[in-house]
Amino acid sequence: MAIHTDVLVVGGGNAALCAALAARAHGVSVMVLERAPEDERGGNSRFTEGSMRFAFNGVDDLLKVVPDLTEDEKQNTDFGAYTEDEFFDDLFRVTDFRSDPDLAEVLVRRSFDTVCWLRSLGLRYVPKYGKQAYKVGGRFKFSGGVVVEVVGGGAGLVDSLYKLVADRGISVHYNARALSLLADDSGVHGVRARIDGKTQDIESGAVILACGGFEANAEWRARYLGPGWDLAKVRGSRFNTGDGLRMAIDAGALPAGNWSGCHVVAGDLNAPNYGDLKFGDAFQKHSYPFGVLVNAEGKRFFDEGYDFRMYTYVECGLALARQPKQLAYQVFDNKVLHLLRDEYRLRSVTKVRADTLEGLAESMEGVNPQQFLATIREYNAAVRTDRAFDPNSKDGRCTEGLALNKSNWANTIDEGPFEAYPVTTGITFTFGGLKINARAEVEDVDARVIPGLYTAGEMVGGLFYSNYPGGSGLISGSVFGRVAGDAAAEYVGSR
C-alpha cells in the first residue's frame, strides 16, 4: 500500500530539515526521507563548521542572533557590519558575476531573517573567535564577512534540527533511498523509494528535493568535473551520489548552473576517502594565508594572500587539484604557528616539523628538496618587511619581483621550528543543479514550472560558479529550504 503525506522532503541535511520545519508550520503533514542510516544522518551539513554568512548592520542586529554576548565580548570585539550590498558584492565578485540575480536576491535579502528564524526555533550561535577574528592590540576584529557559527558546529546544527523535527511530529524514514518521482502531465505526486530494502510508493501533494549534489559519485565527477576528479577525496557524506538530480532530470527538469564546478578545499593528505563522522571538518587546512604553498616540484603555485581565506579556499583547492599528484605542502615558521586554526593541532594530523629548513626539506616526502629550498630563499628575499603584519586586514605586506607574488600576510620563512602539512584535493559539494525560480519551484526544459516540485540546498543550480563566499552554503540551504517549505505547503493548501 502506498504511504501518503502532504509534503514529502527528500534529504536529511540542513536544507531538507529547514524545508520540513517551514512546511510543518503551515499545519500540513510532512515526511522526510533520509538515505543514510540514523547514525550517519545529516548529509554534508554534519561535516561543516556550522558557519553562516548573513547580512547585518552592526552589533544591534548581531544581538538578535547572539543575544547572550557578554559585556566583555562587546567591549573587546570589533564585530563590524556586513551589509546586504557587501554580501551582493562578494557573491557576484567571487562567482565572476555569473550568479543568477533572482536567486542572489532571495539569498541575500532573506539571510538575516532566516538566521533569526532559526534562532527563534531554538538554534544557538557563537562568535567565530580564533577562526574569523584575531586579537591585535588587545582587541578582536572580525573580517571576511562571517561572524558566527552554530553551537556544536555542523553536528550541533544537525542534532538541533532533528530535535525540532521530532518535536513537531514530522516523520523521518532512515535507510530510505528515493528512486524516482511519481509524475505525470499534471505534475509531481510523490516518490518511489526503497526503504530498508523494500520498494514502495509514497504519495504526496508536493515533493521537495534537498538531497545534495553528486560529489560522492566518482563516475559523475569524472564525467562532469573532468579527468582526475574521480581521485579526489570526499569531505562529506558518502550518500550524495546525485540521485535527486537524476530523478528530477528524468522527469523533465532543466539542469542549470556550473556543472563542471564544485566547492573544493585543501585537506589532509591522509584524510579518509569520505567524511569521517568523528572528526567532521577537521581534515581541512585553511591557515595557508599565513604561510606558503609548494607543490611536489618544490614551487609555489598560488597567491596565498590575495584575499581573506573565506573568499579563496575554493580557488586554492582548485589550484591544488591541478598540481602534480594533487599534492602540496603548507609551510609555516615559528612566527605564525600560534595563528594556525584548531584543525592543525589534532593528534591525527599529518605534518613534518624541523628546526632547520634543510631538515624540513628532507622530511617533506614527495617534494623536490633542492627546488623547495631555492623557492624559500627567493620568497624570503622578496618580502616587504617594511610593512606591518596584521592578520585581521589585508595588510599589503607582500612580495615584490616574483613570478607569482603574495599579496598580503607575507612573512619571511626563516625562524625555526618550521612545520609543513601535506594536503590534497578534498571535494565538498558540486555547483551544478536544477533551474528554480524565487519560490524554489523547479522549472522544466520548456521553462515551465513543474507543479508540486521544489528544491533547495546543493541542488539549486545557478547560484555558485567557480567559487563561492565561505559560509554561503549553509545559509543558502536554510534560506531556500524555508522558501521551498513555505511554497510547497501553500501549494498543497491551495488544491
C-alpha positions as a printed Julia matrix, in Angstrom:
495×3 Matrix{Float64}:
  0.0    0.0     0.0
  1.2    3.5    -0.78
  2.04   5.86    2.05
  0.59   9.37    1.87
  1.78  12.72    3.21
  1.05  16.31    2.27
  4.69  17.34    1.78
  7.5   14.87    1.16
 11.08  16.04    1.71
 13.89  14.0     0.15
 17.14  14.56    2.04
 18.27  14.79    5.64
 20.6   17.77    5.96
 20.19  21.44    6.81
 18.23  22.42    3.67
 15.88  19.44    3.9
 15.13  19.92    7.58
 14.59  23.67    7.22
 12.12  22.85    4.42
 10.36  20.32    6.62
 10.1   22.74    9.54
  8.81  25.57    7.34
  6.16  23.36    5.73
  5.05  21.9     9.05
  4.47  25.39   10.43
  1.57  25.69    7.96
 -0.19  22.72    9.59
  0.37  20.2     6.81
  1.73  16.68    7.33
  5.41  16.3     6.45
  7.62  13.26    5.89
 11.4   13.18    5.47
 13.35  10.51    3.57
 16.99  10.25    4.68
 19.07   7.86    2.58
 21.64   7.38    5.34
 21.17   5.25    8.45
 20.32   7.23   11.56
 23.9    7.28   12.86
 25.1    8.91    9.6
 22.2   11.31    9.13
 22.63  14.95    8.22
 24.19  14.95    4.77
 27.09  17.33    4.2
 25.76  19.71    6.85
 27.17  17.44    9.53
 30.7   17.91    8.19
 30.7   21.73    8.23
 31.88  24.23   10.81
 28.3   25.44   11.12
 29.24  28.87    9.73
 26.51  31.05    8.27
 27.09  34.18    6.23
 24.32  36.74    6.57
 23.86  40.48    6.19
 23.73  42.59    9.35
 24.13  46.29   10.04
 26.05  46.22   13.3
 26.16  44.81   16.8
 22.49  45.59   17.48
 21.49  43.24   14.64
 24.02  40.69   15.81
 22.5   40.67   19.29
 19.27  39.33   17.76
 21.27  36.3    16.64
 23.65  36.01   19.61
 21.71  37.66   22.47
 23.97  36.15   25.13
 27.09  38.09   24.14
 28.89  39.13   27.33
 29.75  42.75   28.09
 33.42  41.82   27.83
 32.87  40.43   24.33
 31.02  43.56   23.26
 33.72  45.86   24.59
 36.74  43.92   23.34
 35.49  42.95   19.88
 35.01  44.87   16.68
 32.22  42.87   15.03
 31.83  45.48   12.33
 28.92  45.18    9.92
 28.22  43.18    6.8
 25.6   44.94    4.74
 23.41  43.47    2.03
 25.37  45.47   -0.53
 28.62  43.9     0.69
 27.08  40.44    0.52
 25.91  41.09   -3.05
 29.35  42.44   -3.99
 31.15  39.41   -2.55
 28.76  36.9    -4.1
 28.97  38.38   -7.58
 32.7   39.09   -7.38
 33.77  35.56   -6.48
 31.35  33.95   -8.96
 32.63  36.15  -11.8
 29.23  37.9   -11.9
 27.52  34.74  -13.11
 25.29  34.16  -10.08
 21.59  34.25  -11.01
 20.43  37.71   -9.84
 16.97  36.49   -8.85
 18.37  33.73   -6.67
 21.04  36.04   -5.28
 18.3   38.5    -4.33
 16.47  35.83   -2.33
 19.66  34.59   -0.66
 20.96  37.98    0.44
 17.68  39.71    1.3
 16.45  36.78    3.38
 19.73  35.77    5.01
 19.36  37.77    8.24
 15.67  37.0     8.64
 16.35  33.28    8.17
 19.09  33.19   10.8
 16.73  34.97   13.19
 14.0   32.44   12.32
 16.33  29.56   13.2
 17.27  31.33   16.42
 13.57  31.69   17.27
 13.19  27.92   16.83
 15.96  27.3    19.34
 19.26  27.2    17.42
 22.13  28.88   19.24
 25.1   30.67   17.7
 28.51  31.78   18.97
 31.09  34.2    17.53
 33.86  32.57   15.47
 36.76  33.68   17.66
 40.03  32.07   16.61
 38.77  31.34   13.1
 37.49  34.68   11.81
 38.95  37.08   14.38
 42.44  37.57   15.77
 43.46  39.66   18.75
 45.58  42.65   17.81
 46.29  45.49   20.22
 44.15  43.84   22.89
 41.01  43.74   20.73
 39.44  41.15   18.43
 38.42  42.21   14.94
 36.26  40.16   12.62
 36.92  40.01    8.89
 35.77  38.07    5.84
 32.01  38.56    6.24
 31.33  35.6     8.57
 30.9   36.28   12.29
 29.07  33.33   13.87
 28.69  29.57   13.76
 26.1   27.22   15.21
 26.93  25.88   18.66
 28.47  22.45   18.15
 29.35  23.14   14.51
 27.75  21.06   11.79
 26.99  18.16   14.12
 25.32  20.56   16.55
 23.26  22.06   13.74
 22.06  18.65   12.56
 21.22  17.4    16.05
 19.31  20.59   16.86
 17.29  20.45   13.64
 16.38  16.8    14.13
 15.16  17.55   17.64
 12.97  20.33   16.26
 11.65  17.98   13.6
 10.81  15.32   16.18
  9.14  17.85   18.49
  6.8   18.85   15.64
  5.69  15.36   14.75
  7.48  15.21   11.41
  8.14  11.59   10.48
 11.65  10.62    9.36
 12.5    7.41    7.5
 16.17   6.35    7.51
 17.82   3.98    5.03
 15.35   5.47    2.56
 16.72   5.94   -0.95
 14.47   7.81   -3.35
 14.48   6.11   -6.74
 12.18   8.13   -8.99
  9.49  10.78   -8.97
  5.85   9.86   -9.37
  4.93  12.34  -12.08
  2.54  12.84  -14.97
  1.4   15.7   -17.16
 -0.22  17.45  -14.2
  2.91  17.49  -12.06
  4.7   15.54   -9.34
  2.65  13.43   -6.92
  5.23  11.61   -4.84
  8.3    9.4    -4.91
  9.13   5.75   -5.41
 11.63   4.84   -2.72
 13.47   1.85   -1.29
 13.12   1.92    2.5
 15.07  -0.7     4.46
 15.43  -2.67    1.24
 11.75  -2.6     0.27
 10.49  -0.58   -2.69
  7.26   1.35   -2.18
  5.46   4.43   -3.44
  4.95   7.47   -1.24
  2.18   9.74   -2.49
  2.29  13.42   -1.62
  0.8   16.75   -2.55
  4.29  18.2    -3.1
  7.89  16.98   -3.18
 10.93  18.94   -2.04
 14.27  17.61   -3.28
 17.11  18.58   -0.94
 19.38  15.56   -1.13
 22.69  17.04   -2.26
 24.81  17.06   -5.37
 26.9   14.32   -6.98
 30.2   14.84   -5.16
 30.24  11.26   -3.77
 29.78   9.74   -7.24
 33.24   9.12   -8.73
 31.85   8.36  -12.19
 29.83  11.58  -12.31
 32.8   13.59  -11.01
 34.95  12.32  -13.87
 32.08  12.91  -16.34
 31.21  16.46  -15.34
 34.24  17.88  -13.5
 36.87  16.26  -15.7
 39.77  13.79  -15.65
 41.37  13.27  -12.26
 38.35  14.29  -10.24
 37.46  10.65   -9.64
 40.6   10.59   -7.45
 39.51  13.42   -5.15
 38.72  12.72   -1.52
 35.13  13.4    -0.48
 34.95  15.63    2.59
 31.33  14.92    3.42
 28.55  12.37    3.1
 29.1    9.19    1.1
 25.41   9.22    0.16
 25.4   12.31   -2.1
 25.58  10.49   -5.41
 23.24  12.62   -7.5
 20.02  10.64   -7.05
 17.85  13.74   -6.69
 19.34  15.38   -9.76
 18.86  12.24  -11.84
 15.25  11.82  -10.73
 14.35  15.41  -11.49
 16.07  15.46  -14.89
 14.35  12.19  -15.81
 11.06  13.94  -15.02
 11.89  16.85  -17.35
 13.64  19.3   -15.01
 16.12  21.7   -16.59
 19.75  21.34  -15.45
 21.26  24.71  -14.51
 24.41  26.26  -13.15
 28.07  25.28  -13.12
 28.05  21.52  -13.71
 31.82  21.48  -14.19
 32.39  23.41  -10.96
 32.5   22.46   -7.31
 33.4   23.52   -3.79
 36.8   22.04   -3.06
 39.47  22.7    -0.45
 42.92  21.65    0.63
 42.63  18.77    3.08
 44.94  16.45    4.96
 46.78  14.13    2.57
 45.86  11.13    4.7
 42.22  12.01    5.28
 39.77   9.15    4.66
 38.15   8.84    1.24
 34.8   10.01    2.67
 33.88  12.26    5.54
 34.68  10.91    9.0
 31.86  11.5    11.49
 34.31  11.51   14.39
 36.37  14.38   13.02
 33.78  16.31   10.96
 35.51  19.09    9.03
 38.79  18.79   10.94
 40.76  17.44    7.96
 40.51  20.78    6.13
 43.58  23.03    6.26
 42.69  26.72    5.97
 45.59  28.68    7.51
 47.56  28.83    4.25
 47.32  32.68    4.02
 49.93  32.87    6.81
 52.45  30.59    5.11
 53.44  29.4     1.66
 52.16  26.57   -0.55
 54.61  24.45   -2.54
 53.86  21.56   -4.89
 55.76  18.33   -5.49
 58.23  20.22   -7.67
 59.03  22.48   -4.72
 57.45  25.52   -6.37
 54.74  27.93   -5.28
 51.59  27.84   -7.43
 49.02  30.06   -5.7
 48.9   33.59   -4.25
 48.2   32.53   -0.69
 47.28  36.03    0.44
 45.33  37.7    -2.32
 42.17  37.83   -0.18
 40.72  36.52    3.08
 40.61  32.75    3.15
 36.75  32.78    3.16
 36.98  34.03   -0.43
 39.95  31.97   -1.62
 39.87  28.48   -0.15
 37.83  27.07   -3.04
 40.22  28.59   -5.56
 43.12  27.23   -3.52
 41.57  23.77   -3.67
 41.02  24.06   -7.42
 44.64  25.13   -7.94
 45.78  22.18   -5.83
 43.73  19.78   -7.98
 45.84  20.83  -10.98
 49.2   20.12   -9.31
 51.34  17.0    -9.89
 49.99  14.11   -7.79
 47.37  16.55   -6.41
 49.95  17.12   -3.66
 51.17  20.24   -1.91
 52.65  21.28    1.44
 51.58  24.25    3.54
 54.75  25.62    5.16
 54.91  27.84    8.27
 57.62  29.12   10.55
 57.56  29.81   14.28
 56.32  33.4    13.87
 52.84  32.29   12.83
 52.37  28.86   14.42
 50.18  30.39   17.14
 47.77  31.61   14.43
 47.08  28.18   12.96
 43.48  27.02   13.24
 42.41  24.23   15.57
 42.49  21.56   12.86
 46.29  21.84   12.74
 46.53  20.69   16.36
 44.7   17.37   16.13
 46.67  14.33   17.19
 45.77  12.65   13.9
 47.08  15.48   11.72
 49.76  14.72    9.13
 52.73  17.08    9.46
 56.51  17.3     9.49
 58.5   19.51   11.84
 62.16  20.51   11.89
 64.44  23.11   13.43
 66.02  23.99   10.09
 64.69  24.48    6.59
 67.13  21.88    5.32
 65.79  19.36    7.82
 62.24  20.25    6.81
 63.03  19.81    3.12
 64.38  16.3     3.7
 61.21  15.36    5.62
 58.71  16.58    3.01
 58.09  13.3     1.22
 57.36  13.65   -2.47
 58.79  17.19   -2.78
 61.99  18.2    -4.62
 64.13  19.4    -1.66
 66.62  21.47   -3.64
 63.92  23.38   -5.5
 61.96  23.86   -2.28
 64.95  25.5    -0.57
 65.56  27.69   -3.62
 61.88  28.72   -3.63
 62.02  29.72    0.05
 65.25  31.71   -0.42
 63.75  33.57   -3.38
 60.5   34.17   -1.49
 62.23  35.46    1.65
 64.27  37.92   -0.36
 61.11  39.33   -1.95
 59.1   40.0     1.25
 58.34  43.67    2.0
 59.38  43.68    5.67
 58.8   47.45    5.92
 55.05  46.83    6.16
 53.39  45.64    9.37
 51.8   42.21    9.54
 48.11  42.26   10.52
 46.12  39.0    10.32
 42.8   40.89   10.62
 43.11  43.02    7.5
 44.54  42.87    4.02
 47.76  44.41    5.27
 49.63  44.93    1.99
 52.62  43.07    3.4
 53.55  41.49    0.11
 56.38  40.18   -2.01
 57.84  42.04   -4.96
 59.66  40.76   -8.03
 58.47  37.16   -8.03
 56.79  35.48  -10.97
 53.96  34.74   -8.52
 53.8   37.32   -5.76
 51.99  37.01   -2.44
 49.65  39.98   -1.99
 49.15  40.09    1.81
 50.39  38.47    5.03
 53.83  37.73    3.57
 56.26  36.85    6.34
 59.74  35.51    5.78
 60.08  31.78    6.43
 63.26  31.92    8.49
 62.55  31.31   12.17
 62.53  27.74   13.44
 60.98  25.48   14.33
 59.28  25.02   10.96
 56.17  22.96   10.2
 54.83  21.63    6.89
 51.45  19.99    6.32
 50.87  17.77    3.25
 47.48  18.43    1.62
 45.47  17.13   -1.29
 42.18  17.84   -3.01
 39.03  17.43   -0.93
 35.66  17.96   -2.64
 32.75  19.33   -0.59
 29.84  19.79   -2.98
 29.1   20.28   -6.66
 27.69  23.5    -8.14
 25.56  22.0   -10.92
 21.87  21.77  -10.1
 18.32  22.4   -11.23
 16.72  25.57  -12.59
 14.4   27.09   -9.99
 12.58  30.38   -9.54
 12.46  32.64   -6.49
  9.84  30.35   -4.9
 12.16  27.32   -5.2
  9.81  25.82   -7.81
 11.64  23.58  -10.29
 11.33  24.54  -13.95
 11.32  22.13  -16.86
 13.19  22.19  -20.16
 10.43  24.36  -21.65
 10.87  26.97  -18.87
  7.57  25.99  -17.24
  7.15  25.27  -13.54
  6.75  21.58  -12.72
  3.71  21.61  -10.41
  4.42  20.17   -6.98
  8.23  20.0    -7.31
 10.66  22.16   -5.31
 14.35  22.05   -4.49
 16.85  23.53   -2.05
 20.44  23.19   -0.86
 23.2   21.88   -3.11
 20.65  21.0    -5.8
 19.96  24.68   -6.55
 21.62  25.49   -9.86
 22.8   28.94  -10.88
 23.84  30.38   -7.52
 27.53  29.48   -7.3
 30.04  29.47  -10.17
 33.73  28.53   -9.91
 33.87  29.82   -6.33
 31.62  30.91   -3.51
 31.9   33.09   -0.38
 32.57  30.86    2.64
 29.53  30.36    4.85
 27.13  30.78    1.92
 26.38  27.09    1.55
 24.57  26.6     4.85
 22.71  29.89    4.67
 21.63  29.08    1.11
 20.31  25.74    2.32
 18.41  27.39    5.16
 17.01  30.23    3.04
 15.88  28.13    0.08
 14.8   25.27    2.34
 12.5   27.67    4.16
 11.27  29.16    0.86
 10.59  25.68   -0.54
  8.79  24.54    2.61
  6.53  27.59    2.64
  5.77  27.35   -1.08
  5.1   23.59   -1.0
  2.72  23.93    1.95
  0.89  26.79    0.26
  0.6   24.75   -2.95
 -0.87  21.79   -1.06
 -3.29  24.09    0.77
 -4.5   25.66   -2.46
 -5.54  22.38   -4.08
